[in-house]
Amino acid sequence: MSISRDEIKHIAKLARIELSDTELGKFQADLNKVLGYVEILKTVDTTGVAPLATVTGLENVFREDVAADSGLQKAIIDNAPVKSGRFIKVKKIL
Amino acid sequence: MDYAFATIRELRQALDDKEVSSVELAKFFLARIKKYNPELNAFITITEDEALAQAGDADQAIARGEVGLLTGIPYAAKDLFSTRGIATTAASRILENFLPVYDATTIAKLKEQRAVLLGKTNLDQFAHGSSTETSCYGPSKNPWDSARMPGGSSGGSTAAVAAGLAPFALATETGGSIRQPASLCGISGWKPTYGRTSRFGVIAMTSSTDSIGTVARSAHDLAITAEVLSGHDPKDATTGNVPVMDYSAQLSAGLKGFKIGVPKEYFVEGIEEDVEKRVREAIAVAKDLGAEIVDVDLPLTGFGSLVYAIVTPSEVSSNLSRYDGIRYGHVTAEAKDLFEIYTKSRREGFGDEAKRRIMTGTYALSAGYRDAYYLKAQKVRRLLVQEFEQVFKKVDILLCPSSPNVAIKLGSAADNPLFGYIADQLNIPGALAGLAALSVPCGFGRPKDGEAVELPVGLQIIGPQWGEQKVFQVGHAYQQATDWHKQKPAGFQN
């Protein structure tokens, strides 16, 4: 199976990346190459095998949800490219 | 003493004997970095002021008798580790002006030891690659031949250590990024058991395999760094509550009674003749040292890279969704609405390889394809894990090549979307299973391109999960019997 140009456009939109026409063509070819490469995975019989989620064997690692003051509020806001006072500024959402 | 190529152990002794001060060592390595970095491009940022201040503190601590394993020892860190107030770029444009507000746990542990950070090393952008060629600061060069790649993604760290610009360096591995460049640069590298060291504060790539390790001049030195860096971290829930041993104190067990497996699938089609010869010679050394050598089968080995080609981009696409142009990092000047802030900032900020992985992963996780790609890959991954579990019931350790080839020419990987999956095919299966492993130098070989150069070959030592002590013991025993790890590239002597 191969990925169409419209599908590539849709994936780029889901991934929130603007791509030029040249890039759309390039990534269409690259993705088809990668998917062709992994096709052979289908030959492995995985009947009754559960997908792996972690290799650690750990599950449900809980901790108390305790608030602590990092003292980093100003430094974190300073890292935002567009800000106003103690707020990060964004374009309107609605 | 030749400090440039001295081990951590030797530098520790020199500092403790007051033969040299930490400030003098820092100045010595900073001068070498300034002299050789223009040629090697191993460092993105040199932290001279911080290094001299940290070294001054270390000297005072040593004078007071407060000496840890790494007090006063200089080191470099891959530019993927968050360093508070020091630029951390991931070799990307999207983070070019980013100043972390906290230290990675591993950086904090080295600060506690009063180790001395010399600078931040080059890497493939976001660690996506096996050559450092996807770095937006240009590739690093291999100190053994500057026309060749150092390997990657931790190629800046391995080039720096190989050229005597730092005694050890922090590095990360997701599927080969420590073992492969350590092999190509002729130094020793430790890829820890997944969860042995904290990932907190290290810029995420593939969260289910990202492992935080080191590169250095010997297995003994790696064991020292492992003692300092290992352990549970409340800030990384995947770190295990497994006791940290005095790895460097228990290295002398020797190889008698060790059962070593040699997996035939790791001598792949296309492996270079000299690489196979050197690795077989190394296995013979292990036999002479008293180990029992047996052939083992790992028939799913060839499927590792295929699983990785799905799992890695999937997790990358998820991890890189945090770069939104709003909270930190590069923002576009062209957006007319919120959607365009995302799409244009990401367009301008990510390189080709990051975009390719984000696109591949988004596709593999998207509605209608998740079962066919992502879940199928994770099922095969479970079978791979089980295959290793079975083999480690029969043997203590596996010996095989770290890479099927010696260093190749810069530019020869250009724009091949499958390059990394092939370059790292001997490292990926163990990474997907979260195993402990080392690469140690085991001699030299001619490249396939026929050029008359002798380039380093790496021996890979793979152990079970939490098998750190075993891989260090085997690496150390091998290095007691050979001196390949003491060889240094020409041209970096003074």
Coordinates of C-alpha atoms in Angstrom, one line a residue:
Chain A
M1 CA 0.0 0.0 0.0
S2 CA 1.2 3.5 -0.5
I3 CA 0.3 6.9 0.9
S4 CA -1.3 9.5 -1.4
R5 CA -0.4 13.2 -1.5
D6 CA -3.8 14.1 0.1
E7 CA -3.0 11.7 3.0
I8 CA 0.4 13.4 3.4
K9 CA -1.3 16.8 3.6
H10 CA -3.7 15.4 6.2
I11 CA -0.8 14.0 8.3
A12 CA 1.1 17.3 8.1
K13 CA -2.1 19.0 9.4
L14 CA -2.4 16.5 12.3
A15 CA 1.3 17.0 13.0
R16 CA 0.9 20.8 12.9
I17 CA 3.7 21.3 10.4
E18 CA 3.4 23.5 7.3
L19 CA 5.1 21.8 4.4
S20 CA 6.0 23.3 1.0
D21 CA 4.9 21.5 -2.2
T22 CA 8.5 20.2 -2.6
E23 CA 8.5 18.9 1.0
L24 CA 5.1 17.2 0.5
G25 CA 6.5 15.3 -2.4
K26 CA 9.7 14.4 -0.6
F27 CA 8.0 13.2 2.6
Q28 CA 5.5 11.2 0.5
A29 CA 8.4 9.4 -1.1
D30 CA 10.2 9.0 2.2
L31 CA 7.2 7.7 4.1
N32 CA 6.4 5.2 1.4
K33 CA 10.0 4.0 1.6
V34 CA 9.8 3.5 5.3
L35 CA 6.5 1.7 5.1
G36 CA 7.8 -0.5 2.4
Y37 CA 10.7 -1.3 4.6
V38 CA 8.6 -2.4 7.6
E39 CA 6.1 -4.4 5.5
I40 CA 8.0 -7.5 6.3
L41 CA 6.9 -7.2 10.0
K42 CA 3.6 -8.6 8.9
T43 CA 5.3 -12.0 8.3
V44 CA 5.9 -12.5 12.0
D45 CA 3.1 -14.5 13.6
T46 CA 1.9 -12.5 16.6
T47 CA -1.3 -14.4 17.3
G48 CA -2.2 -14.2 21.0
V49 CA 0.8 -11.8 21.7
A50 CA -0.1 -8.7 23.6
P51 CA 1.5 -5.4 22.5
L52 CA 4.4 -4.4 24.8
A53 CA 4.0 -1.2 26.7
T54 CA 7.1 -1.1 28.9
V55 CA 10.2 -3.3 29.5
T56 CA 10.5 -2.4 33.1
G57 CA 7.8 -4.6 34.6
L58 CA 6.8 -1.6 36.7
E59 CA 3.1 -0.7 36.8
N60 CA 1.1 2.0 38.6
V61 CA 3.9 4.0 40.1
F62 CA 2.0 6.3 42.5
R63 CA 3.1 9.2 44.6
E64 CA 1.3 11.7 46.9
D65 CA 0.1 14.7 44.9
V66 CA 1.8 17.4 47.0
A67 CA 2.2 20.9 45.8
A68 CA 5.7 22.5 46.2
D69 CA 7.0 25.9 45.3
S70 CA 9.7 25.5 42.6
G71 CA 10.5 29.2 42.7
L72 CA 10.8 29.1 38.9
Q73 CA 7.6 31.0 37.9
K74 CA 9.6 34.0 36.6
A75 CA 12.2 31.9 34.8
I76 CA 9.6 29.8 33.1
I77 CA 7.7 32.9 31.8
D78 CA 11.0 34.5 30.7
N79 CA 11.5 31.5 28.4
A80 CA 8.3 32.2 26.4
P81 CA 9.0 34.1 23.2
V82 CA 5.9 36.3 23.5
K83 CA 4.8 37.5 27.0
S84 CA 3.1 40.3 28.8
G85 CA 4.0 40.9 32.5
R86 CA 3.6 37.6 34.3
F87 CA 1.6 36.0 31.4
I88 CA 2.4 34.2 28.2
K89 CA 0.7 35.9 25.3
V90 CA -1.1 33.9 22.6
K91 CA -3.3 34.7 19.7
K92 CA -7.0 34.5 20.2
I93 CA -8.3 31.0 20.5
L94 CA -12.1 31.5 19.9
Chain B
M1 CA 51.4 12.4 33.1
D2 CA 49.6 12.9 29.8
Y3 CA 46.4 14.4 31.1
A4 CA 44.8 14.6 27.7
F5 CA 44.5 10.8 27.4
A6 CA 44.5 9.9 31.1
T7 CA 41.7 7.8 32.6
I8 CA 39.3 9.1 35.4
R9 CA 41.2 6.8 37.8
E10 CA 44.6 8.4 36.9
L11 CA 43.2 11.9 37.1
R12 CA 41.6 11.1 40.5
Q13 CA 45.0 9.9 41.7
A14 CA 46.8 13.0 40.4
L15 CA 44.2 15.3 42.1
D16 CA 44.3 13.4 45.4
D17 CA 48.2 13.5 45.3
K18 CA 48.0 17.3 44.7
E19 CA 50.1 16.7 41.6
V20 CA 47.6 18.9 39.7
S21 CA 44.6 21.0 40.8
S22 CA 41.1 20.9 39.3
V23 CA 41.5 24.4 38.0
E24 CA 44.7 23.5 36.2
L25 CA 43.0 20.4 34.7
A26 CA 40.0 22.5 33.6
K27 CA 42.3 25.1 32.0
F28 CA 44.3 22.3 30.3
F29 CA 41.2 20.8 28.7
L30 CA 39.7 24.1 27.8
A31 CA 42.8 25.0 26.0
R32 CA 42.7 21.7 24.1
I33 CA 39.1 22.3 23.2
K34 CA 39.8 25.8 21.8
K35 CA 42.7 24.4 19.8
Y36 CA 41.0 21.3 18.3
N37 CA 37.3 22.1 18.3
P38 CA 37.4 24.2 15.1
E39 CA 38.7 21.0 13.3
L40 CA 36.4 18.5 15.1
N41 CA 33.2 20.5 15.7
A42 CA 32.6 18.3 18.8
F43 CA 31.3 21.1 21.0
I44 CA 28.4 23.4 20.5
T45 CA 28.9 25.4 23.7
I46 CA 32.1 25.8 25.8
T47 CA 31.3 26.6 29.4
E48 CA 34.6 28.2 30.4
D49 CA 33.4 30.5 33.2
E50 CA 31.3 27.8 34.8
A51 CA 34.0 25.3 34.5
L52 CA 36.6 27.5 36.2
A53 CA 34.2 28.3 39.0
Q54 CA 33.2 24.7 39.5
A55 CA 36.9 23.6 39.4
G56 CA 37.7 26.3 42.1
D57 CA 35.0 24.8 44.3
A58 CA 36.3 21.3 43.7
D59 CA 39.8 22.3 44.7
Q60 CA 38.5 23.8 48.0
A61 CA 36.5 20.6 48.6
I62 CA 39.5 18.4 48.0
A63 CA 41.6 20.6 50.4
R64 CA 38.9 20.0 53.0
G65 CA 39.0 16.2 52.3
E66 CA 35.5 16.1 50.8
V67 CA 36.4 13.9 47.9
G68 CA 33.8 11.9 45.8
L69 CA 34.6 9.6 42.9
L70 CA 34.4 12.5 40.4
T71 CA 35.3 15.5 42.4
G72 CA 37.3 17.9 40.3
I73 CA 37.2 15.6 37.2
P74 CA 36.3 17.5 34.0
Y75 CA 33.6 16.2 31.7
A76 CA 31.5 17.1 28.6
A77 CA 27.7 16.6 28.2
K78 CA 25.7 16.0 25.1
D79 CA 23.6 19.0 24.3
L80 CA 20.5 17.1 25.0
F81 CA 20.9 17.4 28.8
S82 CA 19.2 20.3 30.5
T83 CA 21.8 22.6 32.2
R84 CA 20.3 25.4 34.3
G85 CA 21.1 28.8 32.7
I86 CA 23.3 27.2 30.0
A87 CA 22.1 27.0 26.4
T88 CA 20.6 23.5 25.6
T89 CA 19.9 23.3 21.9
A90 CA 19.4 19.6 21.0
A91 CA 21.4 20.8 17.9
S92 CA 18.1 22.2 16.7
R93 CA 17.0 25.6 15.5
I94 CA 13.7 25.4 17.5
L95 CA 15.7 25.5 20.8
E96 CA 18.6 27.7 19.7
N97 CA 17.8 30.4 22.4
F98 CA 16.5 28.0 25.1
L99 CA 17.9 28.3 28.6
P100 CA 16.7 25.5 30.9
V101 CA 15.3 26.5 34.3
Y102 CA 16.5 23.3 36.0
D103 CA 19.3 20.7 35.7
A104 CA 18.8 17.2 34.5
T105 CA 19.0 14.7 37.4
T106 CA 22.3 13.3 36.0
I107 CA 23.8 16.8 35.7
A108 CA 22.7 17.5 39.3
K109 CA 24.4 14.3 40.4
L110 CA 27.6 15.4 38.8
K111 CA 27.3 18.8 40.4
E112 CA 26.9 17.2 43.8
Q113 CA 30.2 15.3 43.1
R114 CA 31.7 18.6 42.0
A115 CA 32.7 17.3 38.6
V116 CA 33.5 20.1 36.2
L117 CA 31.4 20.7 33.1
L118 CA 33.6 21.8 30.1
G119 CA 30.9 22.2 27.6
K120 CA 28.0 20.8 25.6
T121 CA 28.6 18.5 22.7
N122 CA 27.2 18.2 19.3
L123 CA 24.7 15.5 18.3
D124 CA 22.2 14.7 15.6
Q125 CA 19.3 17.1 15.9
F126 CA 17.1 15.9 18.8
A127 CA 19.3 12.7 18.7
H128 CA 17.7 11.7 15.4
G129 CA 20.5 10.1 13.4
S130 CA 23.6 8.0 13.5
S131 CA 26.2 10.4 12.1
T132 CA 25.8 13.9 13.7
E133 CA 25.0 15.1 10.2
T134 CA 21.4 16.1 11.1
S135 CA 22.8 18.7 13.6
C136 CA 21.9 22.2 12.6
Y137 CA 25.5 23.1 13.7
G138 CA 27.0 20.8 11.0
P139 CA 28.6 17.4 11.6
S140 CA 31.3 16.5 14.0
K141 CA 34.4 14.8 12.6
N142 CA 36.0 11.5 13.5
P143 CA 39.3 12.1 15.2
W144 CA 40.8 9.0 13.4
D145 CA 40.0 10.5 10.0
S146 CA 38.4 13.9 9.7
A147 CA 36.8 13.0 6.3
R148 CA 34.7 10.4 8.2
M149 CA 31.7 10.6 10.5
P150 CA 32.1 10.0 14.2
G151 CA 28.8 8.0 14.3
G152 CA 25.8 9.3 16.2
S153 CA 23.8 10.5 17.7
S154 CA 26.3 11.0 20.6
G155 CA 29.1 11.7 18.0
G156 CA 30.2 15.0 19.6
S157 CA 30.7 13.3 23.0
T158 CA 32.6 10.4 21.5
A159 CA 34.8 12.6 19.2
A160 CA 35.6 14.8 22.2
V161 CA 36.7 11.9 24.4
A162 CA 38.6 10.1 21.5
A163 CA 40.6 13.3 20.8
G164 CA 41.5 13.9 24.4
L165 CA 39.3 16.9 24.9
A166 CA 37.5 15.4 28.0
P167 CA 38.1 12.3 30.0
F168 CA 34.5 11.3 29.9
A169 CA 31.2 12.6 28.5
L170 CA 27.5 12.2 29.2
A171 CA 25.6 10.6 26.3
T172 CA 22.2 9.1 25.5
E173 CA 21.1 6.1 23.6
T174 CA 17.7 5.2 22.1
G175 CA 18.9 2.6 19.6
G176 CA 22.7 2.7 19.1
S177 CA 23.5 6.3 19.9
I178 CA 26.2 5.4 22.5
R179 CA 27.5 2.1 21.3
Q180 CA 27.8 2.9 17.6
P181 CA 29.7 6.2 17.9
A182 CA 31.9 4.8 20.7
S183 CA 32.8 1.9 18.3
L184 CA 33.5 4.3 15.4
C185 CA 35.6 6.6 17.5
G186 CA 37.6 3.8 19.3
I187 CA 36.5 4.5 22.9
S188 CA 34.4 2.7 25.5
G189 CA 30.6 3.4 25.9
W190 CA 28.0 2.3 28.4
K191 CA 24.4 1.9 27.4
P192 CA 22.6 1.3 30.7
T193 CA 19.7 -0.9 31.4
Y194 CA 16.5 1.1 30.7
G195 CA 15.5 2.6 34.0
R196 CA 19.0 2.3 35.6
T197 CA 19.6 6.1 35.2
S198 CA 17.2 9.0 35.3
R199 CA 15.8 10.5 32.1
F200 CA 14.6 13.6 34.0
G201 CA 15.7 16.8 32.3
V202 CA 17.1 15.0 29.2
I203 CA 15.2 16.1 26.1
A204 CA 12.9 13.2 25.2
M205 CA 13.2 11.2 21.9
T206 CA 11.7 7.7 22.4
S207 CA 10.6 7.5 25.9
S208 CA 10.3 3.7 26.0
T209 CA 14.0 3.2 25.1
D210 CA 15.8 6.4 26.0
S211 CA 18.8 5.5 28.2
I212 CA 21.2 7.9 29.8
G213 CA 24.9 6.7 29.8
T214 CA 28.5 7.7 29.4
V215 CA 31.5 7.3 27.1
A216 CA 35.0 7.1 28.5
R217 CA 38.5 5.5 28.1
S218 CA 37.9 2.2 29.8
A219 CA 35.3 -0.1 31.2
H220 CA 36.7 0.7 34.7
D221 CA 36.0 4.4 34.1
L222 CA 32.5 3.7 32.8
A223 CA 31.8 1.7 36.0
I224 CA 32.9 4.7 38.1
T225 CA 30.4 6.9 36.3
A226 CA 27.7 4.3 36.6
E227 CA 28.1 4.2 40.4
V228 CA 27.5 8.0 40.5
L229 CA 24.7 8.2 37.9
S230 CA 22.5 5.1 38.6
G231 CA 19.6 4.9 40.9
H232 CA 15.9 5.6 41.5
D233 CA 14.7 9.1 40.8
P234 CA 11.3 10.2 42.1
K235 CA 11.2 12.6 39.0
D236 CA 11.4 9.6 36.6
A237 CA 8.8 7.0 37.4
T238 CA 10.5 4.5 35.0
T239 CA 13.7 4.3 37.1
G240 CA 13.8 1.0 39.1
N241 CA 14.3 0.5 42.8
V242 CA 17.2 -1.9 42.1
P243 CA 20.2 -1.4 44.4
V244 CA 23.3 0.4 42.9
M245 CA 26.4 -1.7 43.4
D246 CA 29.9 -0.5 43.9
Y247 CA 30.5 -1.4 40.2
S248 CA 34.1 -0.3 40.0
A249 CA 35.1 -2.1 43.2
Q250 CA 34.0 -5.5 41.9
L251 CA 35.6 -5.6 38.5
S252 CA 38.3 -8.2 39.0
A253 CA 36.1 -11.4 39.0
G254 CA 37.8 -12.5 35.8
L255 CA 36.1 -14.6 33.2
K256 CA 36.5 -18.1 34.6
G257 CA 33.0 -19.6 34.9
F258 CA 31.5 -17.0 32.6
K259 CA 29.3 -18.5 29.9
I260 CA 29.4 -16.3 26.8
G261 CA 27.0 -16.5 23.9
V262 CA 27.9 -15.6 20.4
P263 CA 24.7 -14.9 18.4
K264 CA 25.3 -15.8 14.7
E265 CA 22.6 -13.4 13.5
Y266 CA 24.9 -10.5 14.6
F267 CA 27.5 -11.4 12.0
V268 CA 25.2 -10.0 9.3
E269 CA 25.4 -10.0 5.6
G270 CA 27.5 -7.1 4.5
I271 CA 29.6 -7.0 7.7
E272 CA 33.1 -5.8 6.9
E273 CA 35.7 -8.5 6.8
D274 CA 38.1 -6.8 9.3
V275 CA 35.2 -6.1 11.7
E276 CA 34.3 -9.8 11.8
K277 CA 38.0 -10.8 12.2
R278 CA 38.6 -8.4 15.1
V279 CA 35.5 -9.4 16.9
R280 CA 36.3 -13.2 16.5
E281 CA 39.8 -12.4 17.8
A282 CA 38.3 -10.7 20.9
I283 CA 36.0 -13.7 21.5
A284 CA 39.1 -15.9 21.4
V285 CA 40.7 -13.6 24.0
A286 CA 37.7 -14.2 26.3
K287 CA 38.1 -17.9 25.8
D288 CA 41.8 -17.8 26.7
L289 CA 40.7 -15.9 29.9
G290 CA 38.7 -18.9 30.9
A291 CA 35.2 -18.1 29.6
E292 CA 33.1 -20.9 28.0
I293 CA 32.0 -19.8 24.5
V294 CA 28.7 -21.1 23.0
D295 CA 26.8 -20.3 19.8
V296 CA 23.3 -19.0 20.4
D297 CA 20.4 -18.1 18.1
L298 CA 18.4 -14.9 18.2
P299 CA 16.3 -15.4 15.0
L300 CA 14.3 -12.2 15.5
T301 CA 17.4 -10.0 15.4
G302 CA 16.7 -8.8 11.8
F303 CA 13.2 -7.6 12.8
G304 CA 14.6 -5.2 15.5
S305 CA 15.2 -2.3 13.1
L306 CA 11.7 -2.8 11.6
V307 CA 10.1 -2.5 15.0
Y308 CA 12.3 0.5 15.7
A309 CA 11.3 2.2 12.5
I310 CA 7.7 2.3 13.8
V311 CA 8.1 2.7 17.5
T312 CA 10.7 5.4 17.4
P313 CA 8.9 7.9 15.0
S314 CA 5.6 7.2 16.9
E315 CA 7.1 8.3 20.2
V316 CA 9.1 11.1 18.6
S317 CA 5.9 12.5 17.0
S318 CA 4.3 12.5 20.5
N319 CA 7.3 13.9 22.3
L320 CA 8.0 16.7 19.8
S321 CA 4.4 17.9 19.9
R322 CA 5.4 20.0 22.9
Y323 CA 7.3 22.4 20.7
D324 CA 4.5 24.8 20.0
G325 CA 6.2 28.2 19.6
I326 CA 4.4 29.4 22.7
R327 CA 6.0 28.3 25.9
Y328 CA 9.7 28.3 24.9
G329 CA 11.8 28.0 21.8
H330 CA 11.5 29.5 18.4
V331 CA 8.4 31.3 17.3
T332 CA 7.5 32.3 13.8
A333 CA 7.1 36.0 12.9
E334 CA 4.6 35.1 10.1
A335 CA 1.6 33.8 11.9
K336 CA -1.9 35.4 11.5
D337 CA -3.6 33.0 13.9
L338 CA -3.0 30.4 16.6
F339 CA -2.9 27.4 14.1
E340 CA -0.2 29.2 12.1
I341 CA 1.9 29.8 15.2
Y342 CA 2.1 26.0 15.5
T343 CA 2.5 25.1 11.9
K344 CA 5.0 27.8 10.9
S345 CA 7.1 27.8 14.1
R346 CA 7.5 24.0 13.6
R347 CA 8.2 24.4 9.9
E348 CA 11.0 26.9 10.6
G349 CA 12.3 25.2 13.8
F350 CA 12.6 21.5 12.8
G351 CA 15.1 20.0 10.4
D352 CA 14.3 17.5 7.8
E353 CA 15.0 14.4 9.9
A354 CA 12.8 15.6 12.7
K355 CA 10.0 16.4 10.3
R356 CA 10.3 13.0 8.6
R357 CA 10.0 11.2 12.0
I358 CA 7.1 13.4 13.1
M359 CA 5.3 12.7 9.9
T360 CA 6.0 8.9 10.0
G361 CA 5.0 8.6 13.6
T362 CA 1.8 10.7 13.2
Y363 CA 0.8 8.4 10.3
A364 CA 1.6 5.2 12.3
L365 CA -0.5 6.4 15.2
S366 CA -3.4 7.9 13.2
A367 CA -6.9 6.5 13.1
G368 CA -7.1 3.3 11.0
Y369 CA -3.3 2.6 11.0
R370 CA -2.5 2.2 14.7
D371 CA -3.3 -1.5 14.8
A372 CA -1.4 -2.3 11.5
Y373 CA 1.7 -0.4 12.4
Y374 CA 2.2 0.7 16.1
L375 CA 0.5 -2.2 17.8
K376 CA 1.9 -4.8 15.4
A377 CA 5.4 -3.4 16.1
Q378 CA 4.9 -3.6 19.9
K379 CA 3.8 -7.2 19.6
V380 CA 6.9 -8.2 17.7
R381 CA 8.9 -6.2 20.3
R382 CA 7.5 -8.4 23.0
L383 CA 8.7 -11.5 21.1
L384 CA 12.1 -9.9 20.8
V385 CA 12.2 -9.3 24.6
Q386 CA 11.2 -13.0 25.2
E387 CA 13.9 -14.2 22.9
F388 CA 16.6 -12.4 24.9
E389 CA 15.1 -13.7 28.2
Q390 CA 15.4 -17.2 26.9
V391 CA 19.0 -16.8 25.8
F392 CA 20.0 -15.2 29.1
K393 CA 18.8 -18.4 30.9
K394 CA 21.6 -20.2 29.0
V395 CA 24.4 -17.6 29.0
D396 CA 25.7 -14.7 31.2
I397 CA 26.6 -12.4 28.4
L398 CA 26.6 -12.0 24.6
L399 CA 29.7 -10.9 22.5
C400 CA 29.3 -9.6 19.0
P401 CA 30.2 -6.5 16.8
S402 CA 29.0 -3.1 17.9
S403 CA 28.6 -2.0 14.3
P404 CA 28.9 -4.0 11.0
N405 CA 31.3 -1.4 9.7
V406 CA 34.1 1.0 10.7
A407 CA 33.5 4.8 10.2
I408 CA 32.2 5.8 6.8
K409 CA 32.7 9.0 4.9
L410 CA 30.8 12.1 5.8
G411 CA 28.0 12.7 3.4
S412 CA 27.5 9.0 2.5
A413 CA 24.3 8.8 4.6
A414 CA 22.9 11.9 3.0
D415 CA 19.1 11.8 2.7
N416 CA 18.7 8.1 3.0
P417 CA 15.6 7.7 5.3
L418 CA 16.7 4.2 6.2
F419 CA 20.3 5.0 7.0
G420 CA 20.0 4.9 10.8
Y421 CA 17.9 1.7 10.9
I422 CA 20.7 -0.1 9.0
A423 CA 23.7 1.6 10.8
D424 CA 22.2 0.6 14.2
Q425 CA 20.8 -2.8 13.4
L426 CA 23.2 -4.5 15.9
N427 CA 22.2 -2.2 18.7
I428 CA 18.5 -1.8 18.2
P429 CA 17.2 -5.2 19.4
G430 CA 19.0 -4.8 22.8
A431 CA 17.8 -1.3 23.1
L432 CA 14.2 -2.3 22.4
A433 CA 14.5 -4.9 25.2
G434 CA 16.1 -2.4 27.7
L435 CA 19.3 -4.4 28.2
A436 CA 22.6 -3.3 29.7
A437 CA 25.5 -3.2 27.1
L438 CA 29.0 -1.8 26.4
S439 CA 31.0 -1.2 23.4
V440 CA 34.8 -1.5 23.9
P441 CA 37.6 -1.0 21.3
C442 CA 38.9 -4.4 19.9
G443 CA 41.4 -3.4 17.2
F444 CA 41.4 -1.7 13.8
G445 CA 40.1 -2.5 10.3
R446 CA 40.1 -1.2 6.7
P447 CA 36.8 0.4 5.5
K448 CA 34.8 -1.2 2.7
D449 CA 35.5 1.8 0.5
G450 CA 39.0 0.5 0.0
E451 CA 40.9 3.5 1.4
A452 CA 44.2 2.6 3.1
V453 CA 43.2 3.8 6.6
E454 CA 43.0 1.8 9.8
L455 CA 39.9 2.6 11.8
P456 CA 38.6 1.5 15.2
V457 CA 36.4 -1.6 15.5
G458 CA 34.1 -2.1 18.5
L459 CA 33.3 -5.2 20.5
Q460 CA 29.7 -5.2 21.8
I461 CA 29.1 -6.8 25.2
I462 CA 25.4 -7.3 25.9
G463 CA 24.0 -8.3 29.3
P464 CA 20.6 -8.9 30.7
Q465 CA 18.4 -6.2 32.3
W466 CA 20.2 -4.9 35.4
G467 CA 23.3 -6.8 34.2
E468 CA 25.6 -3.8 34.6
Q469 CA 28.1 -5.6 36.9
K470 CA 28.5 -8.4 34.4
V471 CA 29.1 -6.2 31.4
F472 CA 31.6 -4.1 33.3
Q473 CA 33.4 -7.2 34.5
V474 CA 33.7 -8.6 31.0
G475 CA 34.8 -5.3 29.6
H476 CA 37.4 -4.8 32.3
A477 CA 38.8 -8.4 32.0
Y478 CA 39.1 -7.9 28.2
Q479 CA 40.9 -4.5 28.7
Q480 CA 43.3 -6.0 31.3
A481 CA 44.3 -8.5 28.6
T482 CA 44.5 -6.1 25.6
D483 CA 45.5 -2.5 25.0
W484 CA 43.2 -1.5 22.1
H485 CA 41.5 1.0 24.5
K486 CA 44.8 2.8 25.0
Q487 CA 45.3 3.6 21.3
K488 CA 44.9 7.3 20.4
P489 CA 44.4 9.0 17.1
A490 CA 47.4 10.9 15.6
G491 CA 47.4 14.7 15.6
F492 CA 46.0 15.4 19.0
Q493 CA 49.1 14.9 21.2
N494 CA 49.7 18.4 22.6

